[in-house]
Coordinates of C-alpha atoms and ligand atoms in Angstrom, one line a residue:
M1 CA 96.4 -8.6 3.6
K2 CA 96.4 -11.5 1.0
F3 CA 97.9 -10.8 -2.4
G4 CA 97.1 -13.3 -5.0
G5 CA 99.4 -14.6 -7.9
T6 CA 98.9 -11.9 -10.3
S7 CA 99.4 -9.3 -7.5
V8 CA 103.1 -10.6 -7.1
G9 CA 103.2 -11.9 -10.7
S10 CA 106.1 -9.8 -11.9
P11 CA 108.9 -7.6 -10.5
E12 CA 106.8 -4.3 -11.2
R13 CA 104.0 -5.8 -9.4
M14 CA 105.8 -6.8 -6.4
K15 CA 107.2 -3.2 -6.3
A16 CA 103.9 -1.9 -6.7
L17 CA 102.8 -3.7 -3.5
I18 CA 105.0 -1.8 -1.3
P19 CA 103.1 1.5 -0.9
L20 CA 100.0 -0.7 -0.2
I21 CA 101.6 -2.2 3.0
T22 CA 103.9 0.3 4.5
D23 CA 101.4 2.4 6.3
P24 CA 101.9 2.2 10.1
E25 CA 98.9 0.0 10.8
K26 CA 99.9 -3.4 12.0
K27 CA 99.4 -6.0 9.6
I28 CA 100.2 -9.7 8.3
V29 CA 101.0 -10.0 4.6
V30 CA 100.1 -13.3 3.0
L31 CA 101.4 -14.1 -0.4
S32 CA 100.8 -16.6 -3.1
A33 CA 103.0 -18.1 -5.4
M34 CA 103.9 -15.9 -8.6
S35 CA 101.1 -16.6 -11.1
G36 CA 101.7 -19.7 -13.2
T37 CA 104.1 -21.1 -10.8
T38 CA 102.1 -23.5 -8.8
N39 CA 100.5 -25.0 -12.3
A40 CA 104.1 -25.5 -13.5
L41 CA 105.0 -27.3 -10.1
V42 CA 102.0 -29.1 -10.5
E43 CA 103.0 -30.2 -14.2
I44 CA 106.5 -31.2 -12.9
T45 CA 105.1 -33.5 -10.2
D46 CA 102.6 -35.0 -12.7
L47 CA 105.8 -35.8 -14.9
L48 CA 107.5 -37.3 -11.9
Y49 CA 104.6 -39.5 -11.2
A50 CA 104.8 -40.6 -14.7
D51 CA 108.5 -41.5 -14.4
N52 CA 109.3 -39.0 -16.9
A53 CA 112.4 -37.4 -14.8
N54 CA 113.9 -36.1 -18.0
E55 CA 111.1 -33.9 -18.9
A56 CA 110.6 -33.0 -15.3
S57 CA 114.2 -31.8 -15.3
L58 CA 113.7 -29.9 -18.4
K59 CA 110.7 -28.2 -17.0
I60 CA 112.4 -27.3 -13.5
E61 CA 115.3 -25.6 -15.5
I62 CA 112.9 -23.4 -17.6
L63 CA 111.1 -22.4 -14.3
R64 CA 114.6 -21.8 -12.6
E65 CA 115.5 -19.6 -15.6
K66 CA 112.2 -17.7 -15.2
Y67 CA 113.2 -16.9 -11.7
H68 CA 116.5 -16.0 -12.3
K69 CA 115.2 -13.2 -14.7
V70 CA 112.9 -12.0 -12.0
V71 CA 115.8 -11.6 -9.6
D72 CA 117.5 -9.5 -12.2
E73 CA 114.8 -7.0 -12.6
L74 CA 113.5 -7.2 -8.9
Y75 CA 116.6 -5.8 -7.0
D76 CA 118.7 -2.7 -7.7
S77 CA 121.7 -4.0 -6.0
E78 CA 124.6 -6.6 -7.2
E79 CA 124.4 -7.7 -3.4
F80 CA 120.8 -8.6 -3.6
R81 CA 120.9 -10.0 -6.9
T82 CA 123.5 -12.2 -5.8
T83 CA 121.5 -13.3 -2.7
G84 CA 118.4 -13.9 -4.9
H85 CA 120.3 -15.9 -7.5
E86 CA 121.5 -18.2 -4.4
L87 CA 118.1 -18.4 -3.3
I88 CA 116.6 -19.7 -6.5
N89 CA 119.2 -22.1 -6.8
S90 CA 118.7 -23.5 -3.5
H91 CA 115.1 -24.0 -4.1
F92 CA 115.2 -25.4 -7.6
D93 CA 118.4 -27.8 -6.6
Y94 CA 115.9 -29.1 -4.1
I95 CA 113.1 -29.6 -6.5
N96 CA 115.6 -31.1 -9.0
N97 CA 116.8 -33.7 -6.4
F98 CA 113.4 -35.4 -6.7
T99 CA 113.9 -36.3 -10.2
L100 CA 116.7 -38.9 -8.9
R101 CA 114.3 -40.7 -6.6
V102 CA 111.2 -42.8 -6.5
F103 CA 108.3 -40.2 -6.3
T104 CA 105.5 -40.3 -3.5
K105 CA 102.6 -38.0 -2.7
L106 CA 104.4 -36.3 0.3
Q107 CA 107.1 -35.0 -2.1
E108 CA 104.4 -33.6 -4.6
K109 CA 103.1 -31.5 -1.6
A110 CA 106.8 -30.4 -0.8
I111 CA 107.4 -29.6 -4.5
V112 CA 104.2 -27.4 -4.7
A113 CA 105.2 -25.7 -1.8
Q114 CA 108.1 -24.0 -3.3
G115 CA 106.0 -21.4 -5.2
E116 CA 104.8 -19.5 -2.0
L117 CA 108.3 -20.1 -0.2
I118 CA 110.1 -18.4 -3.3
S119 CA 107.7 -15.6 -3.5
T120 CA 107.7 -14.5 0.1
A121 CA 111.5 -14.8 0.4
L122 CA 112.1 -12.7 -2.8
F123 CA 109.5 -10.1 -1.4
H124 CA 111.1 -10.2 2.0
H125 CA 114.5 -9.4 0.3
L126 CA 112.9 -6.6 -1.6
L127 CA 111.8 -5.1 1.4
K128 CA 115.3 -5.4 2.9
E129 CA 116.8 -3.9 0.0
R130 CA 114.7 -0.7 0.5
N131 CA 115.4 -0.5 4.1
L132 CA 112.0 -1.4 5.1
K133 CA 111.8 -3.5 8.2
S134 CA 109.9 -6.7 7.9
A135 CA 109.8 -10.3 9.4
L136 CA 109.3 -13.6 7.4
L137 CA 106.9 -15.7 9.3
P138 CA 107.3 -19.4 8.3
A139 CA 103.9 -20.8 7.7
L140 CA 105.1 -24.2 8.0
N141 CA 105.7 -23.3 11.8
F142 CA 102.3 -22.5 12.5
M143 CA 99.5 -23.4 9.8
R144 CA 98.3 -27.0 10.2
I145 CA 95.3 -29.0 9.1
D146 CA 93.9 -31.9 11.3
K147 CA 93.1 -35.5 10.1
D148 CA 90.0 -34.2 8.4
G149 CA 91.9 -31.5 6.5
E150 CA 90.3 -28.8 8.5
P151 CA 92.3 -26.2 10.2
D152 CA 93.8 -27.0 13.6
Y153 CA 92.7 -23.7 15.1
F154 CA 94.3 -24.5 18.6
Y155 CA 97.7 -25.4 17.2
I156 CA 97.5 -22.5 14.8
E157 CA 96.7 -19.9 17.5
E158 CA 99.3 -21.0 20.0
N159 CA 102.1 -21.3 17.1
I160 CA 101.4 -18.2 15.2
N161 CA 101.5 -16.2 18.3
R162 CA 104.7 -17.7 19.1
E163 CA 106.3 -16.8 16.1
L164 CA 104.8 -13.2 16.5
R165 CA 106.6 -12.8 19.8
K166 CA 109.7 -13.3 18.1
H167 CA 109.4 -9.9 16.5
P168 CA 108.6 -6.3 17.5
A169 CA 104.9 -5.9 17.4
D170 CA 105.1 -3.0 14.8
T171 CA 107.4 -4.9 12.3
L172 CA 105.6 -5.8 9.0
K173 CA 105.0 -9.7 8.8
I174 CA 105.1 -11.6 5.6
T175 CA 103.9 -15.1 5.4
Q176 CA 103.1 -18.0 2.8
G177 CA 99.6 -18.4 1.8
F178 CA 98.5 -22.0 0.9
I179 CA 101.2 -24.3 2.6
C180 CA 100.7 -25.9 5.9
R181 CA 101.5 -29.0 7.8
N182 CA 99.2 -32.0 8.0
V183 CA 98.4 -34.0 11.2
F184 CA 101.8 -35.9 10.7
G185 CA 103.8 -32.8 10.5
E186 CA 104.4 -33.2 6.8
T187 CA 104.2 -30.3 4.2
D188 CA 100.8 -30.2 2.7
N189 CA 98.4 -27.7 1.3
L190 CA 95.1 -26.0 1.8
K191 CA 94.2 -27.0 -2.0
R192 CA 94.5 -24.9 -4.9
G193 CA 93.6 -21.3 -4.4
G194 CA 94.3 -22.0 -0.8
S195 CA 96.0 -18.6 -0.1
D196 CA 92.7 -16.8 0.5
Y197 CA 91.9 -19.6 3.0
S198 CA 95.1 -19.0 4.8
A199 CA 94.5 -15.3 5.2
S200 CA 91.2 -15.9 6.6
I201 CA 92.4 -18.7 9.0
I202 CA 95.2 -16.5 10.2
G203 CA 92.8 -13.4 10.5
A204 CA 90.3 -15.6 12.5
A205 CA 93.3 -17.1 14.7
L206 CA 94.4 -13.6 15.7
K207 CA 90.8 -11.7 15.8
V208 CA 92.0 -9.2 13.4
R209 CA 90.0 -6.1 12.5
E210 CA 89.6 -7.0 8.9
I211 CA 90.8 -9.7 6.4
Q212 CA 91.7 -8.2 2.9
I213 CA 91.9 -10.2 -0.2
W214 CA 93.8 -8.4 -2.8
T215 CA 93.1 -9.5 -6.6
D216 CA 93.2 -8.0 -10.0
I217 CA 89.6 -7.2 -10.0
S218 CA 87.4 -4.9 -7.8
G219 CA 85.5 -7.3 -5.7
F220 CA 82.5 -9.4 -6.6
H221 CA 80.7 -8.6 -9.8
N222 CA 77.0 -8.9 -10.0
N223 CA 77.5 -11.4 -13.2
D224 CA 80.5 -13.2 -14.7
P225 CA 82.4 -10.5 -16.7
R226 CA 84.0 -13.4 -18.8
F227 CA 80.7 -14.1 -20.5
V228 CA 78.5 -10.9 -20.0
E229 CA 79.2 -7.3 -20.7
K230 CA 78.4 -4.3 -18.4
T231 CA 78.6 -6.2 -15.0
S232 CA 79.1 -4.0 -11.8
V233 CA 80.8 -4.5 -8.5
I234 CA 78.7 -5.6 -5.5
R235 CA 79.7 -3.3 -2.7
E236 CA 78.1 -4.9 0.3
L237 CA 77.5 -8.8 0.8
S238 CA 76.7 -11.1 3.9
F239 CA 79.0 -14.0 4.6
D240 CA 76.4 -16.4 3.4
E241 CA 75.7 -14.7 0.2
A242 CA 79.6 -14.4 -0.4
A243 CA 79.8 -18.1 0.6
E244 CA 77.3 -18.9 -2.1
L245 CA 78.9 -16.7 -4.9
A246 CA 82.3 -18.0 -4.1
Y247 CA 81.2 -21.6 -4.4
F248 CA 79.3 -21.1 -7.6
G249 CA 81.9 -19.8 -9.9
A250 CA 82.9 -16.3 -9.1
K251 CA 86.5 -17.1 -9.0
I252 CA 87.3 -14.2 -6.8
L253 CA 87.5 -16.0 -3.6
H254 CA 88.1 -19.5 -2.2
P255 CA 85.0 -20.6 -0.9
S256 CA 86.1 -22.0 2.4
S257 CA 87.7 -18.9 3.2
V258 CA 84.3 -17.2 4.3
N259 CA 84.0 -19.6 7.1
P260 CA 86.8 -18.4 9.6
A261 CA 85.8 -14.9 9.2
R262 CA 81.9 -15.7 9.8
E263 CA 82.8 -17.7 13.0
K264 CA 84.8 -14.8 14.3
N265 CA 82.6 -12.2 12.8
I266 CA 85.6 -10.5 11.1
A267 CA 84.8 -8.1 8.0
V268 CA 86.4 -9.4 4.8
R269 CA 87.2 -6.8 2.2
L270 CA 88.1 -7.8 -1.5
K271 CA 90.5 -5.2 -2.9
N272 CA 92.1 -4.5 -6.3
T273 CA 95.9 -4.0 -6.5
M274 CA 95.3 -2.4 -10.0
D275 CA 92.8 0.1 -8.6
P276 CA 93.8 0.4 -4.9
E277 CA 91.5 3.3 -4.4
D278 CA 88.4 1.3 -5.1
E279 CA 86.6 0.4 -2.0
G280 CA 86.1 -3.1 -3.5
T281 CA 83.3 -5.5 -1.8
L282 CA 82.9 -5.6 1.9
I283 CA 81.5 -8.9 3.4
T284 CA 80.1 -8.7 6.8
S285 CA 77.4 -10.3 8.8
N286 CA 74.9 -7.9 7.9
S287 CA 72.8 -8.5 4.5
V288 CA 71.4 -5.6 2.6
L289 CA 68.2 -7.0 1.0
L290 CA 68.1 -6.5 -2.7
D291 CA 65.7 -8.6 -5.1
Y292 CA 68.7 -9.6 -7.2
K293 CA 72.2 -9.2 -6.3
A294 CA 74.3 -11.3 -8.3
V295 CA 74.5 -14.3 -10.5
A296 CA 77.2 -17.0 -10.6
A297 CA 77.7 -20.4 -12.7
K298 CA 79.4 -23.4 -11.8
D299 CA 80.4 -26.0 -14.7
G300 CA 81.7 -29.3 -14.4
I301 CA 78.4 -30.4 -12.6
T302 CA 77.2 -34.1 -13.1
V303 CA 73.5 -35.0 -12.2
F304 CA 72.3 -38.4 -11.3
R305 CA 68.3 -39.3 -11.5
I306 CA 67.4 -41.9 -9.2
K307 CA 64.0 -43.5 -9.6
S308 CA 62.6 -46.1 -7.5
A309 CA 59.1 -47.6 -6.7
R310 CA 60.4 -48.2 -3.3
M311 CA 60.4 -44.5 -2.6
L312 CA 56.8 -43.9 -2.6
M313 CA 55.6 -43.2 0.8
A314 CA 58.6 -44.9 2.2
Y315 CA 61.2 -43.4 4.9
G316 CA 64.8 -44.0 4.9
F317 CA 65.2 -43.8 1.0
L318 CA 66.8 -40.7 1.0
R319 CA 69.1 -41.7 3.8
K320 CA 70.3 -44.8 2.0
V321 CA 71.0 -42.8 -1.2
F322 CA 73.1 -40.2 0.6
E323 CA 75.1 -42.6 2.4
I324 CA 76.5 -43.7 -0.9
F325 CA 77.7 -40.2 -1.5
E326 CA 78.9 -40.3 2.0
A327 CA 80.8 -43.5 1.7
Y328 CA 82.7 -41.9 -1.4
K329 CA 83.3 -38.5 0.3
T330 CA 81.6 -36.9 -2.6
P331 CA 79.5 -33.7 -1.4
I332 CA 76.0 -33.2 -3.0
D333 CA 75.3 -29.6 -4.2
M334 CA 71.7 -29.5 -5.4
V335 CA 68.9 -31.9 -4.6
T336 CA 65.3 -32.2 -5.7
T337 CA 63.0 -34.8 -5.1
S338 CA 59.4 -36.3 -6.1
E339 CA 57.4 -39.2 -4.7
V340 CA 59.2 -41.5 -7.2
G341 CA 62.4 -40.2 -7.7
V342 CA 65.3 -37.9 -6.6
S343 CA 67.9 -35.7 -8.7
L344 CA 71.1 -34.5 -7.1
T345 CA 74.3 -33.2 -8.4
I346 CA 77.9 -33.4 -7.7
D347 CA 81.0 -31.5 -8.7
N348 CA 83.7 -34.0 -8.1
P349 CA 83.4 -37.0 -10.6
Q350 CA 86.2 -39.0 -9.3
Y351 CA 83.9 -41.9 -7.9
L352 CA 81.1 -41.4 -10.4
D353 CA 81.3 -44.9 -11.8
E354 CA 81.5 -46.4 -8.1
I355 CA 78.6 -44.2 -7.0
A356 CA 76.1 -45.0 -9.9
K357 CA 77.0 -48.6 -9.5
D358 CA 75.9 -48.6 -5.7
L359 CA 72.9 -46.4 -6.5
R360 CA 71.5 -49.0 -9.1
E361 CA 71.0 -51.3 -6.1
L362 CA 68.2 -48.7 -5.1
G363 CA 66.4 -48.0 -8.6
S364 CA 67.0 -46.8 -12.0
V365 CA 69.8 -44.4 -12.2
E366 CA 70.5 -41.9 -15.1
V367 CA 73.9 -40.0 -15.1
E368 CA 74.4 -36.9 -17.3
K369 CA 77.5 -35.0 -17.3
D370 CA 78.3 -31.3 -18.6
Q371 CA 75.8 -29.6 -16.4
T372 CA 76.2 -26.0 -15.1
I373 CA 74.5 -24.8 -11.7
V374 CA 73.4 -21.1 -12.1
C375 CA 73.2 -19.6 -8.6
I376 CA 71.1 -16.2 -8.2
V377 CA 71.7 -14.6 -5.1
G378 CA 69.3 -12.1 -3.7
D379 CA 66.1 -11.9 -1.6
F380 CA 64.5 -15.1 -1.8
R381 CA 62.5 -14.9 1.7
T382 CA 59.7 -17.5 1.2
E383 CA 57.1 -15.2 2.8
K384 CA 57.7 -12.7 0.1
T385 CA 55.0 -12.6 -2.7
G386 CA 56.0 -13.1 -6.2
S387 CA 58.7 -15.7 -5.9
A388 CA 61.2 -14.5 -8.6
P389 CA 59.0 -14.3 -11.9
E390 CA 61.6 -12.3 -13.6
I391 CA 64.1 -15.0 -13.4
F392 CA 61.7 -17.6 -15.1
T393 CA 60.6 -15.0 -17.4
A394 CA 64.0 -14.1 -18.2
L395 CA 65.0 -17.7 -19.1
N396 CA 61.8 -19.0 -20.6
T397 CA 63.9 -20.2 -23.7
I398 CA 66.4 -22.3 -21.6
P399 CA 65.6 -25.7 -20.5
L400 CA 65.7 -25.8 -16.8
K401 CA 66.7 -29.2 -15.5
M402 CA 66.5 -28.7 -11.7
I403 CA 65.3 -25.9 -9.8
S404 CA 66.2 -25.4 -6.1
Y405 CA 64.3 -22.7 -4.3
G406 CA 63.9 -22.5 -0.4
G407 CA 67.1 -24.0 0.4
S408 CA 68.2 -20.6 1.9
Q409 CA 66.8 -17.1 2.1
N410 CA 69.6 -15.6 -0.1
S411 CA 69.9 -17.9 -3.2
L412 CA 68.0 -19.7 -6.0
S413 CA 69.9 -22.4 -8.0
L414 CA 68.9 -23.8 -11.3
L415 CA 70.6 -26.7 -13.2
I416 CA 71.1 -26.3 -17.2
D417 CA 73.2 -27.7 -19.8
T418 CA 76.6 -26.2 -20.0
K419 CA 76.1 -25.2 -23.4
N420 CA 73.5 -22.8 -22.7
K421 CA 75.3 -21.2 -20.0
T422 CA 76.6 -18.2 -21.8
Q423 CA 73.1 -17.4 -23.0
A424 CA 71.5 -17.8 -19.6
L425 CA 73.9 -15.4 -17.9
R426 CA 73.3 -12.9 -20.7
L427 CA 69.5 -13.2 -20.4
L428 CA 69.7 -12.8 -16.7
S429 CA 72.0 -9.7 -17.1
K430 CA 69.6 -8.1 -19.5
H431 CA 66.4 -9.1 -17.4
I432 CA 67.2 -8.8 -13.9
F433 CA 70.0 -6.3 -13.8
N434 CA 68.6 -4.4 -16.6
N435 CA 71.7 -4.4 -18.8
Ligands
LIG501 N1 99.4 -20.8 -5.4 C1 98.4 -21.7 -5.0 C2 97.4 -22.1 -6.2 O1 97.8 -21.4 -7.2 C3 97.5 -21.1 -3.9 C4 96.9 -19.7 -4.4 O2 97.2 -18.8 -5.1 O3 95.8 -19.2 -3.4 O4 96.5 -22.6 -6.1
LIG502 MG1 93.0 -17.3 -5.8

């Protein structure tokens, strides 16, 4: 059971978790940092990189004070408050030590890891104060990524089982999401939002019955509630559908977290801590076919349009194009081709200029930023007649800049200007979900 930053975001919310995890069923509870903490820690590391130790110290002290208030409200007894304050001071003294040294990438990860280390320690003490038996499993003792940044399952399985053997089987286990060690044994992390991924990796390593991701919304919605009214919860999704939605904008689940569950065929359930009775969304290997299930949008997309006479009837051209993106470790999301050109999109603009420069060796290149991919998840089996006419009718006032159909049975993606996104989502809501 993984609880996200808002689910542990205040002393009240932490206390509200207790009834959700104290039933007799065996479980491991994975916690994120309290909401806002990882952002604050990243800001502190940015200041340290910029050699601005004074400003960094100031921010560290503000965050320290915030946590002292949390401690005051979290515990009932003086004894636990004292322990809590000491705990907070030890973590923040550790962070503050970095203001005195030259700052490196390694130390950034060590600082950012403090959020999860603090939230789990605070929660563990809360259970202790209430005489609820629990064990704190240090994620840094078992969670590990390999040289490519992928989970090292062999290591993880062996080490989490070793950690578990230290405690009686029926004791409630608490551990940190997000943080891990890298191939050199240094503190690292699974990238922002990675606690979901931690939960899924742990679930897969232990072959659990179910992986539950608890947030503050009742599962995947069929459209983006930030832009569209009257969205509804999707009750069942396949792993593929969930992966598409998670990647394309539905912020609720870290996209990589579907993979470990899919590989071991373990159901993932998305639940709402604010409404625990709600059944949420269940993700399994079964797909319930529906013409249109959900829509999600991803901003920050850049499109490259490459045109070349050399492409006409030639082979190997696309390979050369793709190799350039590979060289810069930049994943491509959408591709469309014609005989004289190819358009493709990326979401990470870090090497945009380098990529564009290399592509110009192959032909003319246009780059356009501020694009959005709208992904519609549904039944797009190519043998079906009437290929999604409702979508194109709904969007007939919006310029569609790329269309990707047939890439998978369960999704269709469109590229539009970001400025048209809200309108596109609303039109789809109105026409395909009849809102
Ligand atoms: N605390 C980390 C973050 O904010 C990981 C997570 O919450 O999933 O990105
Ligand atoms: Mg999250």
